[in-house]
Amino acid sequence: MDFAGFQLRNNLFVAPMAGVTDRPFRQLCKRMGAGLAVSEMVTSNNLLYATKKTQRRVDHAGETEPISVQIAGGDPQMMAEAARHNQANGAQIIDINMGCPAKKVCNKAAGSALMRDEVLVGQILEAVVSAVPDLPVTLKMRTGWDRDNRNAPRLAHIAQEAGIRALAIHGRTRADKYMGNAEYDTIASIKQQVRIPVIANGDIDSARKAAAVLEYTGADGVMIGRAAQGRPWIFREIEHFLATGEELPAPEVLEIRDICRSHLNDLYAFYGEWSGVRIARKHIGWYTKGLAGAQQFRQAMNVEETVEGQLAATDRFFDHLHRQGVQLQRQPSCYEELAA
């Protein structure tokens, strides 16, 4: 896919997720078939640039290009400075967060809270685009503030006129948070109205669902978020289905063990042992979700304090499932709802 001046292997995107899409996770998803992975959002508050959390979020050492960094904030000049700061730290694409529904973000007039102030949105977009004229700037947003105010089509026109190169749209409003089902009519409408690429996001949890959303909306690509947690192979499944019309078999238990183990080692290397072990717990929980004995295993694993102990426990769990002949079952999809 030709995207904002970069040639991607496909039109599959990893959604930015706070506390999830760190460098190890982005790299894993790219190895498993994603065309582009957007970073965790980086604050535009320069007082936080020196914190360990922010420094990790702008660490792109060895990362597969192109490097897309999402920035968040509600002040045009601070956002412009954040764009320049991240460009200096290796960002090749700047993405603006106008989709996060979290209270701690929206209460600071950032994220999806910006959608209520269309004038301010225009000022932020123009400031960021002007600040980094050599980099493409993209925008992620929701369909509106609430279901009575789905103003994403107007904001899409504002974005296009400001020089935004692509839009990613989550098919829920800010008020919806992650409740209910994503809707794709608004995304389809925007795609018909703008010239820039549109990426569809929300409830895309299988290869068939991805294909159905692309057909229904006419979008240029799909963005996967929560469905990739513990299932990074979803990208190769979608890539294969879009190319062949055939579904790949679910991965074997031992392959899941190997993917999980590789991911854990990357986390330990990136965060160090103390933080790495604790951050790894949620990922192990996602990898084992739905498997026999997973709940009991997670309870024991969550008190494990060492790298060696965590890896050994993970190996024992998956090796036991393999000896029992357990097969991963394909997870139910929302595809049928869209098809109906």
GROMACS .gro file of C-alpha atoms in nm:
model
  340
    1MET     CA    1   0.000   0.000   0.000
    2ASP     CA    2   0.122   0.351  -0.085
    3PHE     CA    3   0.057   0.540   0.239
    4ALA     CA    4   0.161   0.899   0.304
    5GLY     CA    5   0.462   0.859   0.077
    6PHE     CA    6   0.570   0.522   0.219
    7GLN     CA    7   0.532   0.184   0.052
    8LEU     CA    8   0.380  -0.057   0.307
    9ARG     CA    9   0.361  -0.436   0.269
   10ASN     CA   10  -0.018  -0.417   0.303
   11ASN     CA   11  -0.307  -0.205   0.429
   12LEU     CA   12  -0.317  -0.346   0.784
   13PHE     CA   13  -0.247  -0.108   1.072
   14VAL     CA   14  -0.183  -0.158   1.443
   15ALA     CA   15  -0.391   0.086   1.646
   16PRO     CA   16  -0.208   0.296   1.904
   17MET     CA   17  -0.296   0.164   2.252
   18ALA     CA   18  -0.161   0.315   2.573
   19GLY     CA   19   0.033   0.059   2.773
   20VAL     CA   20   0.027  -0.191   2.485
   21THR     CA   21   0.184  -0.068   2.162
   22ASP     CA   22   0.534  -0.024   2.297
   23ARG     CA   23   0.831  -0.098   2.073
   24PRO     CA   24   0.837  -0.476   2.143
   25PHE     CA   25   0.467  -0.510   2.056
   26ARG     CA   26   0.494  -0.295   1.743
   27GLN     CA   27   0.789  -0.495   1.617
   28LEU     CA   28   0.609  -0.824   1.685
   29CYS     CA   29   0.297  -0.715   1.495
   30LYS     CA   30   0.508  -0.604   1.200
   31ARG     CA   31   0.682  -0.944   1.195
   32MET     CA   32   0.340  -1.110   1.205
   33GLY     CA   33   0.212  -0.918   0.903
   34ALA     CA   34   0.111  -0.562   0.996
   35GLY     CA   35   0.198  -0.296   0.741
   36LEU     CA   36   0.229  -0.013   0.993
   37ALA     CA   37   0.221   0.013   1.373
   38VAL     CA   38   0.147   0.345   1.544
   39SER     CA   39   0.317   0.417   1.876
   40GLU     CA   40   0.155   0.473   2.212
   41MET     CA   41   0.046   0.834   2.238
   42VAL     CA   42   0.318   1.075   2.349
   43THR     CA   43   0.212   1.375   2.555
   44SER     CA   44   0.263   1.725   2.415
   45ASN     CA   45   0.351   1.846   2.767
   46ASN     CA   46   0.726   1.910   2.741
   47LEU     CA   47   0.756   1.897   3.121
   48LEU     CA   48   0.711   1.521   3.089
   49TYR     CA   49   0.968   1.464   2.815
   50ALA     CA   50   1.234   1.365   3.068
   51THR     CA   51   1.022   1.100   3.241
   52LYS     CA   52   1.119   0.738   3.191
   53LYS     CA   53   0.774   0.657   3.050
   54THR     CA   54   0.794   0.926   2.779
   55GLN     CA   55   1.155   0.840   2.695
   56ARG     CA   56   1.057   0.478   2.636
   57ARG     CA   57   0.770   0.587   2.415
   58VAL     CA   58   1.006   0.780   2.189
   59ASP     CA   59   1.263   0.499   2.176
   60HIS     CA   60   1.260   0.362   1.821
   61ALA     CA   61   1.605   0.200   1.818
   62GLY     CA   62   1.610  -0.077   1.559
   63GLU     CA   63   1.243  -0.038   1.476
   64THR     CA   64   1.121  -0.133   1.130
   65GLU     CA   65   1.037   0.177   0.926
   66PRO     CA   66   0.827   0.375   0.874
   67ILE     CA   67   0.804   0.498   1.233
   68SER     CA   68   0.468   0.655   1.318
   69VAL     CA   69   0.435   0.841   1.648
   70GLN     CA   70   0.105   0.958   1.794
   71ILE     CA   71   0.097   1.285   1.990
   72ALA     CA   72  -0.180   1.405   2.221
   73GLY     CA   73  -0.273   1.745   2.358
   74GLY     CA   74  -0.509   2.037   2.326
   75ASP     CA   75  -0.282   2.338   2.267
   76PRO     CA   76  -0.180   2.411   1.905
   77GLN     CA   77   0.168   2.542   1.985
   78MET     CA   78   0.247   2.263   2.230
   79MET     CA   79   0.132   2.008   1.974
   80ALA     CA   80   0.350   2.173   1.710
   81GLU     CA   81   0.650   2.155   1.942
   82ALA     CA   82   0.569   1.790   2.022
   83ALA     CA   83   0.571   1.713   1.650
   84ARG     CA   84   0.914   1.874   1.608
   85HIS     CA   85   1.045   1.696   1.918
   86ASN     CA   86   0.936   1.357   1.789
   87GLN     CA   87   1.072   1.428   1.443
   88ALA     CA   88   1.409   1.492   1.607
   89ASN     CA   89   1.377   1.157   1.783
   90GLY     CA   90   1.318   0.957   1.466
   91ALA     CA   91   0.947   0.988   1.386
   92GLN     CA   92   0.873   0.966   1.014
   93ILE     CA   93   0.495   1.006   1.044
   94ILE     CA   94   0.318   1.219   1.306
   95ASP     CA   95  -0.027   1.098   1.409
   96ILE     CA   96  -0.264   1.320   1.607
   97ASN     CA   97  -0.478   1.163   1.879
   98MET     CA   98  -0.840   1.272   1.857
   99GLY     CA   99  -0.987   0.934   1.939
  100CYS     CA  100  -0.892   0.841   2.295
  101PRO     CA  101  -1.205   0.838   2.516
  102ALA     CA  102  -1.020   0.803   2.849
  103LYS     CA  103  -1.127   1.054   3.115
  104LYS     CA  104  -0.770   1.145   3.209
  105VAL     CA  105  -0.713   1.249   2.847
  106CYS     CA  106  -1.051   1.407   2.771
  107ASN     CA  107  -1.055   1.601   3.099
  108LYS     CA  108  -0.748   1.785   2.968
  109ALA     CA  109  -0.935   1.884   2.648
  110ALA     CA  110  -0.739   1.634   2.441
  111GLY     CA  111  -0.816   1.306   2.267
  112SER     CA  112  -1.175   1.272   2.154
  113ALA     CA  113  -1.275   1.574   2.368
  114LEU     CA  114  -1.132   1.790   2.090
  115MET     CA  115  -1.415   1.684   1.862
  116ARG     CA  116  -1.647   1.925   2.045
  117ASP     CA  117  -1.438   2.225   1.934
  118GLU     CA  118  -1.403   2.219   1.556
  119VAL     CA  119  -1.226   2.556   1.544
  120LEU     CA  120  -0.959   2.434   1.787
  121VAL     CA  121  -0.923   2.112   1.586
  122GLY     CA  122  -0.845   2.316   1.276
  123GLN     CA  123  -0.589   2.526   1.464
  124ILE     CA  124  -0.413   2.216   1.601
  125LEU     CA  125  -0.402   2.041   1.266
  126GLU     CA  126  -0.267   2.346   1.085
  127ALA     CA  127  -0.005   2.407   1.357
  128VAL     CA  128   0.124   2.050   1.348
  129VAL     CA  129   0.131   2.027   0.969
  130SER     CA  130   0.321   2.357   0.949
  131ALA     CA  131   0.565   2.249   1.223
  132VAL     CA  132   0.689   1.943   1.036
  133PRO     CA  133   0.658   2.028   0.665
  134ASP     CA  134   0.883   1.738   0.566
  135LEU     CA  135   0.674   1.474   0.746
  136PRO     CA  136   0.325   1.344   0.669
  137VAL     CA  137   0.073   1.409   0.945
  138THR     CA  138  -0.220   1.174   1.001
  139LEU     CA  139  -0.523   1.189   1.229
  140LYS     CA  140  -0.710   0.930   1.434
  141MET     CA  141  -1.059   1.019   1.551
  142ARG     CA  142  -1.399   0.880   1.641
  143THR     CA  143  -1.730   0.932   1.464
  144GLY     CA  144  -1.824   1.216   1.698
  145TRP     CA  145  -1.870   1.326   2.057
  146ASP     CA  146  -2.194   1.133   2.105
  147ARG     CA  147  -2.457   0.971   1.885
  148ASP     CA  148  -2.642   1.299   1.841
  149ASN     CA  149  -2.323   1.474   1.733
  150ARG     CA  150  -2.148   1.257   1.478
  151ASN     CA  151  -1.942   1.540   1.330
  152ALA     CA  152  -1.656   1.331   1.193
  153PRO     CA  153  -1.753   1.412   0.831
  154ARG     CA  154  -1.708   1.786   0.896
  155LEU     CA  155  -1.383   1.725   1.080
  156ALA     CA  156  -1.260   1.508   0.793
  157HIS     CA  157  -1.303   1.803   0.555
  158ILE     CA  158  -1.123   2.031   0.803
  159ALA     CA  159  -0.840   1.779   0.825
  160GLN     CA  160  -0.808   1.744   0.449
  161GLU     CA  161  -0.793   2.122   0.402
  162ALA     CA  162  -0.530   2.148   0.679
  163GLY     CA  163  -0.301   1.909   0.496
  164ILE     CA  164  -0.364   1.588   0.690
  165ARG     CA  165  -0.249   1.296   0.474
  166ALA     CA  166  -0.472   1.016   0.607
  167LEU     CA  167  -0.755   0.950   0.853
  168ALA     CA  168  -0.813   0.655   1.086
  169ILE     CA  169  -1.171   0.646   1.215
  170HIS     CA  170  -1.299   0.437   1.503
  171GLY     CA  171  -1.663   0.349   1.449
  172ARG     CA  172  -1.781   0.467   1.789
  173THR     CA  173  -1.839   0.806   1.950
  174ARG     CA  174  -1.652   0.931   2.252
  175ALA     CA  175  -1.961   0.868   2.467
  176ASP     CA  176  -1.971   0.505   2.350
  177LYS     CA  177  -1.618   0.442   2.480
  178TYR     CA  178  -1.582   0.071   2.391
  179MET     CA  179  -1.941  -0.029   2.459
  180GLY     CA  180  -2.185  -0.168   2.204
  181ASN     CA  181  -2.089  -0.235   1.846
  182ALA     CA  182  -1.887  -0.018   1.611
  183GLU     CA  183  -2.081   0.131   1.320
  184TYR     CA  184  -1.933   0.173   0.977
  185ASP     CA  185  -2.187   0.394   0.798
  186THR     CA  186  -2.009   0.710   0.911
  187ILE     CA  187  -1.676   0.573   0.789
  188ALA     CA  188  -1.829   0.482   0.453
  189SER     CA  189  -1.976   0.831   0.421
  190ILE     CA  190  -1.643   0.998   0.497
  191LYS     CA  191  -1.463   0.778   0.246
  192GLN     CA  192  -1.699   0.904  -0.025
  193GLN     CA  193  -1.639   1.267   0.069
  194VAL     CA  194  -1.260   1.302   0.099
  195ARG     CA  195  -0.963   1.242  -0.127
  196ILE     CA  196  -0.717   1.126   0.138
  197PRO     CA  197  -0.690   0.763   0.255
  198VAL     CA  198  -0.938   0.646   0.518
  199ILE     CA  199  -0.856   0.362   0.758
  200ALA     CA  200  -1.147   0.182   0.928
  201ASN     CA  201  -1.114   0.088   1.296
  202GLY     CA  202  -1.335  -0.076   1.558
  203ASP     CA  203  -1.439  -0.438   1.630
  204ILE     CA  204  -1.227  -0.584   1.350
  205ASP     CA  205  -1.142  -0.918   1.506
  206SER     CA  206  -1.102  -1.168   1.222
  207ALA     CA  207  -0.996  -1.200   0.861
  208ARG     CA  208  -1.355  -1.224   0.739
  209LYS     CA  209  -1.457  -0.919   0.942
  210ALA     CA  210  -1.167  -0.719   0.798
  211ALA     CA  211  -1.269  -0.811   0.443
  212ALA     CA  212  -1.633  -0.728   0.514
  213VAL     CA  213  -1.547  -0.386   0.662
  214LEU     CA  214  -1.325  -0.301   0.366
  215GLU     CA  215  -1.602  -0.392   0.124
  216TYR     CA  216  -1.877  -0.217   0.319
  217THR     CA  217  -1.692   0.109   0.379
  218GLY     CA  218  -1.469   0.129   0.074
  219ALA     CA  219  -1.189   0.216   0.319
  220ASP     CA  220  -0.828   0.201   0.208
  221GLY     CA  221  -0.721  -0.013   0.504
  222VAL     CA  222  -0.818  -0.149   0.843
  223MET     CA  223  -0.674  -0.078   1.187
  224ILE     CA  224  -0.665  -0.352   1.452
  225GLY     CA  225  -0.645  -0.275   1.823
  226ARG     CA  226  -0.776  -0.496   2.103
  227ALA     CA  227  -0.811  -0.803   1.878
  228ALA     CA  228  -0.431  -0.812   1.840
  229GLN     CA  229  -0.370  -0.839   2.215
  230GLY     CA  230  -0.244  -1.192   2.263
  231ARG     CA  231  -0.323  -1.263   1.896
  232PRO     CA  232  -0.061  -1.079   1.690
  233TRP     CA  233  -0.096  -1.348   1.422
  234ILE     CA  234  -0.430  -1.188   1.331
  235PHE     CA  235  -0.235  -0.974   1.083
  236ARG     CA  236  -0.101  -1.269   0.887
  237GLU     CA  237  -0.450  -1.423   0.894
  238ILE     CA  238  -0.605  -1.110   0.745
  239GLU     CA  239  -0.323  -1.062   0.495
  240HIS     CA  240  -0.361  -1.421   0.374
  241PHE     CA  241  -0.741  -1.403   0.351
  242LEU     CA  242  -0.739  -1.076   0.156
  243ALA     CA  243  -0.487  -1.223  -0.088
  244THR     CA  244  -0.640  -1.570  -0.133
  245GLY     CA  245  -0.995  -1.573   0.006
  246GLU     CA  246  -0.892  -1.864   0.228
  247GLU     CA  247  -0.861  -1.875   0.607
  248LEU     CA  248  -0.537  -1.985   0.766
  249PRO     CA  249  -0.564  -2.253   1.035
  250ALA     CA  250  -0.533  -2.135   1.395
  251PRO     CA  251  -0.175  -2.153   1.524
  252GLU     CA  252  -0.060  -2.464   1.710
  253VAL     CA  253  -0.006  -2.441   2.085
  254LEU     CA  254   0.372  -2.470   2.051
  255GLU     CA  255   0.381  -2.184   1.801
  256ILE     CA  256   0.185  -1.967   2.043
  257ARG     CA  257   0.439  -2.060   2.311
  258ASP     CA  258   0.726  -1.956   2.085
  259ILE     CA  259   0.561  -1.627   1.985
  260CYS     CA  260   0.480  -1.550   2.348
  261ARG     CA  261   0.831  -1.641   2.462
  262SER     CA  262   0.993  -1.419   2.199
  263HIS     CA  263   0.763  -1.132   2.300
  264LEU     CA  264   0.850  -1.178   2.667
  265ASN     CA  265   1.224  -1.171   2.600
  266ASP     CA  266   1.182  -0.847   2.405
  267LEU     CA  267   0.989  -0.699   2.698
  268TYR     CA  268   1.259  -0.797   2.947
  269ALA     CA  269   1.527  -0.645   2.725
  270PHE     CA  270   1.331  -0.324   2.674
  271TYR     CA  271   1.208  -0.261   3.030
  272GLY     CA  272   1.459  -0.448   3.244
  273GLU     CA  273   1.373  -0.743   3.468
  274TRP     CA  274   1.163  -0.575   3.739
  275SER     CA  275   0.932  -0.379   3.508
  276GLY     CA  276   0.949  -0.634   3.228
  277VAL     CA  277   0.815  -0.916   3.444
  278ARG     CA  278   0.523  -0.704   3.559
  279ILE     CA  279   0.436  -0.568   3.215
  280ALA     CA  280   0.462  -0.921   3.071
  281ARG     CA  281   0.184  -1.047   3.299
  282LYS     CA  282  -0.096  -0.883   3.103
  283HIS     CA  283   0.046  -1.010   2.773
  284ILE     CA  284   0.072  -1.365   2.907
  285GLY     CA  285  -0.288  -1.333   3.020
  286TRP     CA  286  -0.394  -1.236   2.669
  287TYR     CA  287  -0.194  -1.517   2.506
  288THR     CA  288  -0.358  -1.775   2.732
  289LYS     CA  289  -0.712  -1.638   2.724
  290GLY     CA  290  -0.967  -1.910   2.654
  291LEU     CA  291  -0.721  -2.198   2.692
  292ALA     CA  292  -0.787  -2.482   2.937
  293GLY     CA  293  -0.649  -2.407   3.284
  294ALA     CA  294  -0.558  -2.049   3.195
  295GLN     CA  295  -0.722  -1.886   3.496
  296GLN     CA  296  -0.538  -2.101   3.749
  297PHE     CA  297  -0.214  -2.056   3.558
  298ARG     CA  298  -0.248  -1.677   3.554
  299GLN     CA  299  -0.311  -1.664   3.929
  300ALA     CA  300   0.015  -1.851   3.992
  301MET     CA  301   0.210  -1.667   3.726
  302ASN     CA  302   0.106  -1.323   3.854
  303VAL     CA  303   0.304  -1.371   4.174
  304GLU     CA  304   0.616  -1.487   3.990
  305GLU     CA  305   0.889  -1.227   4.041
  306THR     CA  306   1.173  -1.341   3.815
  307VAL     CA  307   1.237  -1.370   3.442
  308GLU     CA  308   1.348  -1.731   3.478
  309GLY     CA  309   1.042  -1.827   3.680
  310GLN     CA  310   0.800  -1.652   3.447
  311LEU     CA  311   0.948  -1.813   3.137
  312ALA     CA  312   0.956  -2.157   3.299
  313ALA     CA  313   0.593  -2.128   3.409
  314THR     CA  314   0.489  -2.019   3.060
  315ASP     CA  315   0.676  -2.310   2.903
  316ARG     CA  316   0.517  -2.560   3.142
  317PHE     CA  317   0.168  -2.430   3.066
  318PHE     CA  318   0.195  -2.451   2.689
  319ASP     CA  319   0.392  -2.776   2.691
  320HIS     CA  320   0.123  -2.936   2.905
  321LEU     CA  321  -0.146  -2.825   2.660
  322HIS     CA  322   0.059  -2.966   2.374
  323ARG     CA  323   0.093  -3.305   2.545
  324GLN     CA  324  -0.283  -3.303   2.602
  325GLY     CA  325  -0.342  -3.243   2.232
  326VAL     CA  326  -0.519  -2.911   2.290
  327GLN     CA  327  -0.596  -2.709   1.975
  328LEU     CA  328  -0.663  -2.337   1.969
  329GLN     CA  329  -1.021  -2.267   1.870
  330ARG     CA  330  -1.090  -1.984   1.629
  331GLN     CA  331  -1.243  -1.703   1.832
  332PRO     CA  332  -1.598  -1.593   1.747
  333SER     CA  333  -1.614  -1.288   1.526
  334CYS     CA  334  -1.848  -0.993   1.487
  335TYR     CA  335  -1.852  -1.066   1.113
  336GLU     CA  336  -2.197  -1.219   1.114
  337GLU     CA  337  -2.347  -0.901   1.260
  338LEU     CA  338  -2.208  -0.689   0.977
  339ALA     CA  339  -2.300  -0.946   0.712
  340ALA     CA  340  -2.657  -0.956   0.840
   0.00000   0.00000   0.00000
